[in-house]
Coordinates of C-alpha atoms in Angstrom, one line a residue:
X1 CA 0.6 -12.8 -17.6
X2 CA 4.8 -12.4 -17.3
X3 CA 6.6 -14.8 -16.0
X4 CA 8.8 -13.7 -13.0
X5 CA 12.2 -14.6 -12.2
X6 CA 14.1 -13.5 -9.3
X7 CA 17.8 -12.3 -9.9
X8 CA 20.3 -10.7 -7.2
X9 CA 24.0 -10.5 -7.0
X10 CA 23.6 -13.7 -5.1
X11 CA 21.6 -15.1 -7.9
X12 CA 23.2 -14.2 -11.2
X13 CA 21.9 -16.9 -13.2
X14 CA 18.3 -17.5 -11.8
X15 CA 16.8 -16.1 -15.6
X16 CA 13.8 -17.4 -16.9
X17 CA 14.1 -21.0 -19.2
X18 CA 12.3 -19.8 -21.5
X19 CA 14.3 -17.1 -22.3
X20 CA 15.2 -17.8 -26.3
X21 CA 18.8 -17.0 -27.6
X22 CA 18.3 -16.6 -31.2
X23 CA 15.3 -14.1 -30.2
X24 CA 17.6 -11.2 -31.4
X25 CA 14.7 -8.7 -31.5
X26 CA 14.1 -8.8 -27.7
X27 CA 14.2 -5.4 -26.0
X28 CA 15.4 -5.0 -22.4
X29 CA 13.5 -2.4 -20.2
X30 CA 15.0 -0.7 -17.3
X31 CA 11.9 0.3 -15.5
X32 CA 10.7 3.3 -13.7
X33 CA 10.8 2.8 -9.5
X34 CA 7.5 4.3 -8.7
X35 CA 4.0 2.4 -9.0
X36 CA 2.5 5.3 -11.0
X37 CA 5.5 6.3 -13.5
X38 CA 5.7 2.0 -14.2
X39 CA 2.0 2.6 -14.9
X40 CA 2.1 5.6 -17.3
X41 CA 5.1 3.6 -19.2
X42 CA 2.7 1.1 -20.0
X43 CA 1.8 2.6 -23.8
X44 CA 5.5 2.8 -24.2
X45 CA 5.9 -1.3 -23.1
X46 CA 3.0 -1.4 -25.5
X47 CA 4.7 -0.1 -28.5
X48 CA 8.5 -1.7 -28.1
X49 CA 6.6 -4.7 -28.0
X50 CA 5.3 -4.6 -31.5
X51 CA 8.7 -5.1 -32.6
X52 CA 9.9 -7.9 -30.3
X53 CA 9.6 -9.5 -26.8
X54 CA 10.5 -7.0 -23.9
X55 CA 11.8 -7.8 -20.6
X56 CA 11.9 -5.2 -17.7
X57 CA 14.2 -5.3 -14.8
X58 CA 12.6 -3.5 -11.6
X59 CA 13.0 -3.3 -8.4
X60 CA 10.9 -6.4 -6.9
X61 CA 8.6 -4.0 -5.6
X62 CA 7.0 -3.6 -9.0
X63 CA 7.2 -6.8 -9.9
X64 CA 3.5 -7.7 -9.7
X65 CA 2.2 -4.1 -11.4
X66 CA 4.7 -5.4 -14.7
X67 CA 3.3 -9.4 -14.2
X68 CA 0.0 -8.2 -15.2
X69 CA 1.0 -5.2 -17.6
X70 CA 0.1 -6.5 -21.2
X71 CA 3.5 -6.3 -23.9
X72 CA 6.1 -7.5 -21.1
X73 CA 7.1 -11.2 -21.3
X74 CA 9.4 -11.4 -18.2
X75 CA 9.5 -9.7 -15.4
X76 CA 13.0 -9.6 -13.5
X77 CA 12.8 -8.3 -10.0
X78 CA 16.1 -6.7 -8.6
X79 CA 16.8 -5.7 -5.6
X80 CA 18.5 -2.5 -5.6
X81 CA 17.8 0.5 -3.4
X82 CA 17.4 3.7 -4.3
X83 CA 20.1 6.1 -3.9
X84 CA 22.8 3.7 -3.5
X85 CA 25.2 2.2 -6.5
X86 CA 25.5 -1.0 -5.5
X87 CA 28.0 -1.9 -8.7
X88 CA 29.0 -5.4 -7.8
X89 CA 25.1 -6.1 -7.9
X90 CA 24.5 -4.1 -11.3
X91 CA 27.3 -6.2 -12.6
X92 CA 26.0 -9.4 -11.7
X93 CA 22.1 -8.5 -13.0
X94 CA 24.5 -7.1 -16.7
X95 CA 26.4 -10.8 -16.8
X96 CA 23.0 -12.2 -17.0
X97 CA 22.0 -10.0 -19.4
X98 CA 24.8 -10.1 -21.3
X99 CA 24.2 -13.8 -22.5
X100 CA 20.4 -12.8 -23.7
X101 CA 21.0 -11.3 -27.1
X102 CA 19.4 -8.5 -26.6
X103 CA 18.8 -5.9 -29.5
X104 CA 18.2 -2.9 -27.9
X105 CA 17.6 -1.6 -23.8
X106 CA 15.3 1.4 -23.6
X107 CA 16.4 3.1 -20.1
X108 CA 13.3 4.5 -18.3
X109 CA 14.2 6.4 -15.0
X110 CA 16.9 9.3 -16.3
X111 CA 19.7 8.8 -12.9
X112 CA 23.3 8.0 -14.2
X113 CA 23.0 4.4 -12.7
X114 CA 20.3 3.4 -14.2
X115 CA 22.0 3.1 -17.5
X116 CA 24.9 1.1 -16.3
X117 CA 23.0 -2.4 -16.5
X118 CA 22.7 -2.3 -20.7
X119 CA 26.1 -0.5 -21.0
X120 CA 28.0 -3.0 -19.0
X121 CA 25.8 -6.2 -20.8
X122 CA 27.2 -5.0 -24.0
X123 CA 23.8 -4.4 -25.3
X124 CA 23.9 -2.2 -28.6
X125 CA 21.2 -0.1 -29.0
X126 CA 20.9 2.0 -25.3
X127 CA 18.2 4.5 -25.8
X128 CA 17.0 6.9 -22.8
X129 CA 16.4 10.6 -22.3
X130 CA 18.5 13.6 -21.6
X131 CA 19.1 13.3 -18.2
X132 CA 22.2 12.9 -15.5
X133 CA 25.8 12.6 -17.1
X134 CA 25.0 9.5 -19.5
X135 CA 26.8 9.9 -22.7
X136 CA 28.8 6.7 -23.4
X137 CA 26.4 5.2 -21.3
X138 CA 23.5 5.8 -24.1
X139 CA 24.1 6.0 -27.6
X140 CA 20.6 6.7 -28.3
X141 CA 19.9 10.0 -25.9
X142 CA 16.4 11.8 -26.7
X143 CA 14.7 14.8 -25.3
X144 CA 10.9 15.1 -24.9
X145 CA 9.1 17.8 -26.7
X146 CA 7.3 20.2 -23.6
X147 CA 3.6 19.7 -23.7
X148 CA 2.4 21.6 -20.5
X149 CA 3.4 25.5 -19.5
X150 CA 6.1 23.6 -16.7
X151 CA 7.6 21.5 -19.4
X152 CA 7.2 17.2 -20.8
X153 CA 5.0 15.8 -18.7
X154 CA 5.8 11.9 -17.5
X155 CA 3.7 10.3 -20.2
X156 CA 5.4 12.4 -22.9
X157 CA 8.6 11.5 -21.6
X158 CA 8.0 8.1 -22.1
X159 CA 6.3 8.8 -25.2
X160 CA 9.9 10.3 -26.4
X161 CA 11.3 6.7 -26.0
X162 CA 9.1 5.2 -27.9
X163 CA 9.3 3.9 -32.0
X164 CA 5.7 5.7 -32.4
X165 CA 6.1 8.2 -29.9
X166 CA 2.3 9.9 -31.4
X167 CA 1.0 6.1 -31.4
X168 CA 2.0 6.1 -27.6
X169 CA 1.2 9.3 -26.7
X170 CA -2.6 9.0 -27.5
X171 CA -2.7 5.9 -25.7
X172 CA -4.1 4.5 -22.9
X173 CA -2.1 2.5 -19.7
X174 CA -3.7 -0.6 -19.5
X175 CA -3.2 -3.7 -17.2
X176 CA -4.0 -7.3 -17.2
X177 CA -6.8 -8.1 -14.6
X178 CA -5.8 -9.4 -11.5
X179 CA -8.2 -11.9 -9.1
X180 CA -6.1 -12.5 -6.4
X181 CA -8.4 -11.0 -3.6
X182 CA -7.7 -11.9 0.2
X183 CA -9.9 -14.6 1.3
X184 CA -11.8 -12.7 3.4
X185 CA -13.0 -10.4 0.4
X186 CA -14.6 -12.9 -1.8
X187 CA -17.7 -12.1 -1.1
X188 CA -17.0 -8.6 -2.9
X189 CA -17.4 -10.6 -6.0
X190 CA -21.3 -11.6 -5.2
X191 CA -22.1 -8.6 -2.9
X192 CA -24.9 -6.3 -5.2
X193 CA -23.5 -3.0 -3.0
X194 CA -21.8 -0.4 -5.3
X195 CA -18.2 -0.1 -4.0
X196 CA -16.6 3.1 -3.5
X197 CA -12.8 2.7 -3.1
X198 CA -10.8 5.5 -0.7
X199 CA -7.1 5.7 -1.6
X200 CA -6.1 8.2 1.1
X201 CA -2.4 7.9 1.6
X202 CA 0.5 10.1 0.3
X203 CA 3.6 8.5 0.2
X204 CA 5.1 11.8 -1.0
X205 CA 4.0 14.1 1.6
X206 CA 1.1 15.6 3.6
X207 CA 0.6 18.4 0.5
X208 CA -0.5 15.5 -1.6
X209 CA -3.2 14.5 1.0
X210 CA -6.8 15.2 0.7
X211 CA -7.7 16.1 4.5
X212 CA -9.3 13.1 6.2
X213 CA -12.6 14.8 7.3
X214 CA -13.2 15.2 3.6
X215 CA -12.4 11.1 2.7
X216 CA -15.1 10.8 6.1
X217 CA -17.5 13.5 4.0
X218 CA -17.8 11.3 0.9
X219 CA -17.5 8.0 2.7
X220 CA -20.7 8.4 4.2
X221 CA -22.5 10.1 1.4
X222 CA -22.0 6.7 -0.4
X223 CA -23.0 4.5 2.6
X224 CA -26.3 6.6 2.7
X225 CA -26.7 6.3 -0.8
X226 CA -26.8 2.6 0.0
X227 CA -22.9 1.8 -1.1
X228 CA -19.7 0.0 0.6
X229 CA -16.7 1.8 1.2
X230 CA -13.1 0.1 1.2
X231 CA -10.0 2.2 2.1
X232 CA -6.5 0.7 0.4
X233 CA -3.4 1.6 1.2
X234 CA -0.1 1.1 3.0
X235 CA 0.8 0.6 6.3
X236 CA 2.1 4.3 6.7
X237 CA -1.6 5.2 6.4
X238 CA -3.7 4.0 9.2
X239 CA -2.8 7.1 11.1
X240 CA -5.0 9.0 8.6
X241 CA -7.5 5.6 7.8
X242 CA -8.7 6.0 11.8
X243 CA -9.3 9.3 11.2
X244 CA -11.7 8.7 8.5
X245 CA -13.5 5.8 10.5
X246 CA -13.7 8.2 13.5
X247 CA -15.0 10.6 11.4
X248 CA -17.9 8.4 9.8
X249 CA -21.1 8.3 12.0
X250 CA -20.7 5.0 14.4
X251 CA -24.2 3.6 12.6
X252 CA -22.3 3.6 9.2
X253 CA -19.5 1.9 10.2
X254 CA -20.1 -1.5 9.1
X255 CA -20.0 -0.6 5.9
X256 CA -16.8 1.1 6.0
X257 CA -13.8 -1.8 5.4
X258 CA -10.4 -0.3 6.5
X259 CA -7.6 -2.6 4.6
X260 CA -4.5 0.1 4.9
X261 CA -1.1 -2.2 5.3
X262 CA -3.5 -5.3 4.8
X263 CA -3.0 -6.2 1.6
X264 CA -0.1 -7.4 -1.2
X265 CA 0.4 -5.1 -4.2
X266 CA -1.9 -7.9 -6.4
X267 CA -4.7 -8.1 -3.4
X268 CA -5.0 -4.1 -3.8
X269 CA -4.9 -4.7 -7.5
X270 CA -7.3 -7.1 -7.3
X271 CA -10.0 -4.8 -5.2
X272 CA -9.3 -1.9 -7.6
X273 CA -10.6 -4.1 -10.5
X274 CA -13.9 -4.8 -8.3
X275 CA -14.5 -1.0 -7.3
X276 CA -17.6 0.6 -9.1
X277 CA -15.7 3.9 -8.4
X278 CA -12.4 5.0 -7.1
X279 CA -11.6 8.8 -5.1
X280 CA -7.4 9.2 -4.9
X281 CA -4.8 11.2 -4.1
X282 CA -2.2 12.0 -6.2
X283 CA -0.6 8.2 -6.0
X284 CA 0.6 5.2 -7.5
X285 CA -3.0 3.7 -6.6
X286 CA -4.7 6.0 -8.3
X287 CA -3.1 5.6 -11.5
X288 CA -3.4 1.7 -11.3
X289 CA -7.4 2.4 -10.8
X290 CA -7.3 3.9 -14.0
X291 CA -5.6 1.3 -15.8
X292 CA -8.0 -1.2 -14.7
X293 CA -10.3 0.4 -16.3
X294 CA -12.3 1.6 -13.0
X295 CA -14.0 5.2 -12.6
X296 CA -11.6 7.3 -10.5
X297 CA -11.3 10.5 -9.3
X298 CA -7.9 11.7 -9.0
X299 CA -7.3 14.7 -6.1
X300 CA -4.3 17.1 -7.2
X301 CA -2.7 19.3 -4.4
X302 CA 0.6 20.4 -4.5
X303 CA 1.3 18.1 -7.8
X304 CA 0.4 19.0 -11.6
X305 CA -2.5 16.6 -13.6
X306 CA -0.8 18.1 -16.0
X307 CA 2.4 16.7 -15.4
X308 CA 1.3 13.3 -13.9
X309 CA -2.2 12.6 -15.4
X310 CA -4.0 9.4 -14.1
X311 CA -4.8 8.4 -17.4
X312 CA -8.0 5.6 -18.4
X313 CA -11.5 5.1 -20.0
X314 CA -12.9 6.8 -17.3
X315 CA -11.2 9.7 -15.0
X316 CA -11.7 12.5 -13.9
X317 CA -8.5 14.8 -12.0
X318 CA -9.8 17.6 -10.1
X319 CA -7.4 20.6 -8.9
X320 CA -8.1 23.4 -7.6
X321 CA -5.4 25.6 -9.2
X322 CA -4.8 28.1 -6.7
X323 CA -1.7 30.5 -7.7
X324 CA 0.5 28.9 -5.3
X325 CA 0.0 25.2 -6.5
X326 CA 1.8 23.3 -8.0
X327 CA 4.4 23.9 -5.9
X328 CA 5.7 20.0 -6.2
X329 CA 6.7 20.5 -2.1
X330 CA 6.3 17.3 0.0
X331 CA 4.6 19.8 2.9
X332 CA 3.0 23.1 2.6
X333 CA 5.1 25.9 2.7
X334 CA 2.7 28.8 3.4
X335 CA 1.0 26.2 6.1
X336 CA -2.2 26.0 4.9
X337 CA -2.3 23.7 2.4
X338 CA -5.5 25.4 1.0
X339 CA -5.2 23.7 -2.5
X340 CA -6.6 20.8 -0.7
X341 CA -8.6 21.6 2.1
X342 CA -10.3 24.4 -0.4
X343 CA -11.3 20.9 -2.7
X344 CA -14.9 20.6 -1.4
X345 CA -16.0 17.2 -0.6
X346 CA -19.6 18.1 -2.3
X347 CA -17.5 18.6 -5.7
X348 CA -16.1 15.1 -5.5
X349 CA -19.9 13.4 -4.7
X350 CA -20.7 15.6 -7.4
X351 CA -18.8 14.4 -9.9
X352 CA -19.6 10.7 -8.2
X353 CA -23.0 10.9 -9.1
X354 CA -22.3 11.6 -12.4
X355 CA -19.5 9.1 -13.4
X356 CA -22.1 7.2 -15.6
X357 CA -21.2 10.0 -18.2
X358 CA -17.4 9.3 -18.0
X359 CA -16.2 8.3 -21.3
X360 CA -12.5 9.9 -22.0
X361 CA -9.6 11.3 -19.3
X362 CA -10.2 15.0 -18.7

């Protein structure tokens, strides 16, 4: 796993020790900021590191997802927030940099300021994509081939960065598994119950979100089928976990965990890599399912799988591709949100029955 190191404005020289010098084929990584993109960069990690250690600098909220992602060796938590400059900061986490001998920075997220870290380190070699007002910034500026009708989808993007961009781009994201399960789960480890895992949140918006009588529908199909069900997520969604539990016959209720806002990013990793099967929204869980390895069924409303593809050894991304959808908007503008509610519950237990068959992303 990567070593961590904290490093602030406050803390410009808190770097890890091991950090070699001399290591002049080391690769610094600014990050994407959302769970799911750092996921699907995960090939691309993958691939830079063939040719020398990599380092990533993310915000410390995805500092656990890159500890366990296999080709990083440190991880480098900042704490920047998004939408704001914050210069004197970016300077401080560039002098530290600066001092590392870094060969080359590959520049993930395409926003104007997230190229100022490598430029103002002096680092050589500053490659990223065609994005905000960046020339001078990077000297290495690339543009991703289209590969769906709305244009490059993320994984191709990060493909496009890449030394073997067709190495990377038939790929897999993979992570490093991760035990660190709240005490009060353990006995998930011995229990001989098939686990179904609910990720029903939507950070994004209520168009991303499978409605919560469905979650219920499936939830109980698998209890009666003799199954446990654990719902994961954040804090924002226990408003939508109750509804779920209401929703789920009082008998069956013991077997229905809720865990929303319970757990740290490594617990929720950590049940993912337990779960015999997986049913998600469109969300950064979802995509971490599938790099564990775990059958999961990713729900696509007002997104694209096209564009965002949960991507593993067993998946399976159902949409119902109604002519409005993908409209990409946070909440349904025609009111109905029909791409969702139109996504039968009996379609998903369906394809539950069946994951025995997954082999290969669809």
């Amino acid at each position: 796993m990567a070593s961590q190191s904290a490093l602030t404005a406050a803390q410009p020289s808190a770097w890890p020790r091991g950090l070699l010098l001399a290591d002049t084929n080391a690769c610094l990584l600014i990050g994407p900021q959302w769970l799911g993109d750092a996921v699907m960069a995960q090939p691309l990690v993958g691939d830079l590191a063939r040719s020398g250690p990599v380092d990533v600098v993310c915000l410390s909220s995805l500092a656990t997802v890159y500890a366990h992602m296999p080709g990083i060796r440190h991880v480098v938590p900042v704490d920047f927030q998004r939408g704001r400059l914050q210069w004197a900061s970016r300077r401080a986490v560039a002098a530290a940099c600066r001092s590392r001998g870094y060969a080359r920075a590959v520049v993930c997220p395409n926003s104007w300021k997230s190229a100022l870290i490598p430029w103002m380190a002096g680092i050589s070699s500053r490659c990223g994509l065609k994005g905000e007002w960046r020339y001078g910034l990077l000297n290495d500026i690339r543009e991703a081939p289209s590969d769906t009708p709305r244009g490059p989808s993320q994984p191709q993007q990060y493909a496009s960065l890449a030394d073997d961009p067709v190495r990377v781009r038939g790929a897999l994201p993979t992570l490093g598994p991760c035990t660190d399960l709240p005490a009060g789960l353990l006995t998930l480890q011995q229990a001989h119950m098939p686990l179904l895992v609910l990720c029903p949140g939507a950070a994004y918006g209520p168009a991303k979100q499978w409605p919560a009588a469905h979650f219920a529908t499936v939830a109980f199909h698998w209890i009666e089928e003799g199954g446990r069900v654990l719902l994961l997520g954040s804090a924002g969604d226990k408003a939508i976990e109750a509804r779920i539990i209401e929703l789920v016959p009082a008998a069956r209720r013991e077997r229905l965990w809720p865990l929303s806002g319970q757990t740290s990013l490594s617990e929720a990793m950590a049940i993912l890599s337990l779960a015999d099967a997986v049913v998600s929204n469109d969300s950064g869980l979802m995509h971490v399912g599938a790099a564990l390895g775990r059958p999961v069924i990713g729900l696509y409303g007002s997104t694209d799988p096209l564009h965002t593809p949960a991507r593993g050894p067993a998946v399976q991304l159902i949409s119902e591709g109604l002519s409005c959808s993908p409209c990409f908007e946070r909440s349904c503008p025609i009111k109905t949100t029909a791409c969702l509610e139109s996504l039968s519950p009996k379609r998903v237990i369906d394809r539950l029955s069946e994951r025995s068959t997954w082999s290969k992303p669809s």
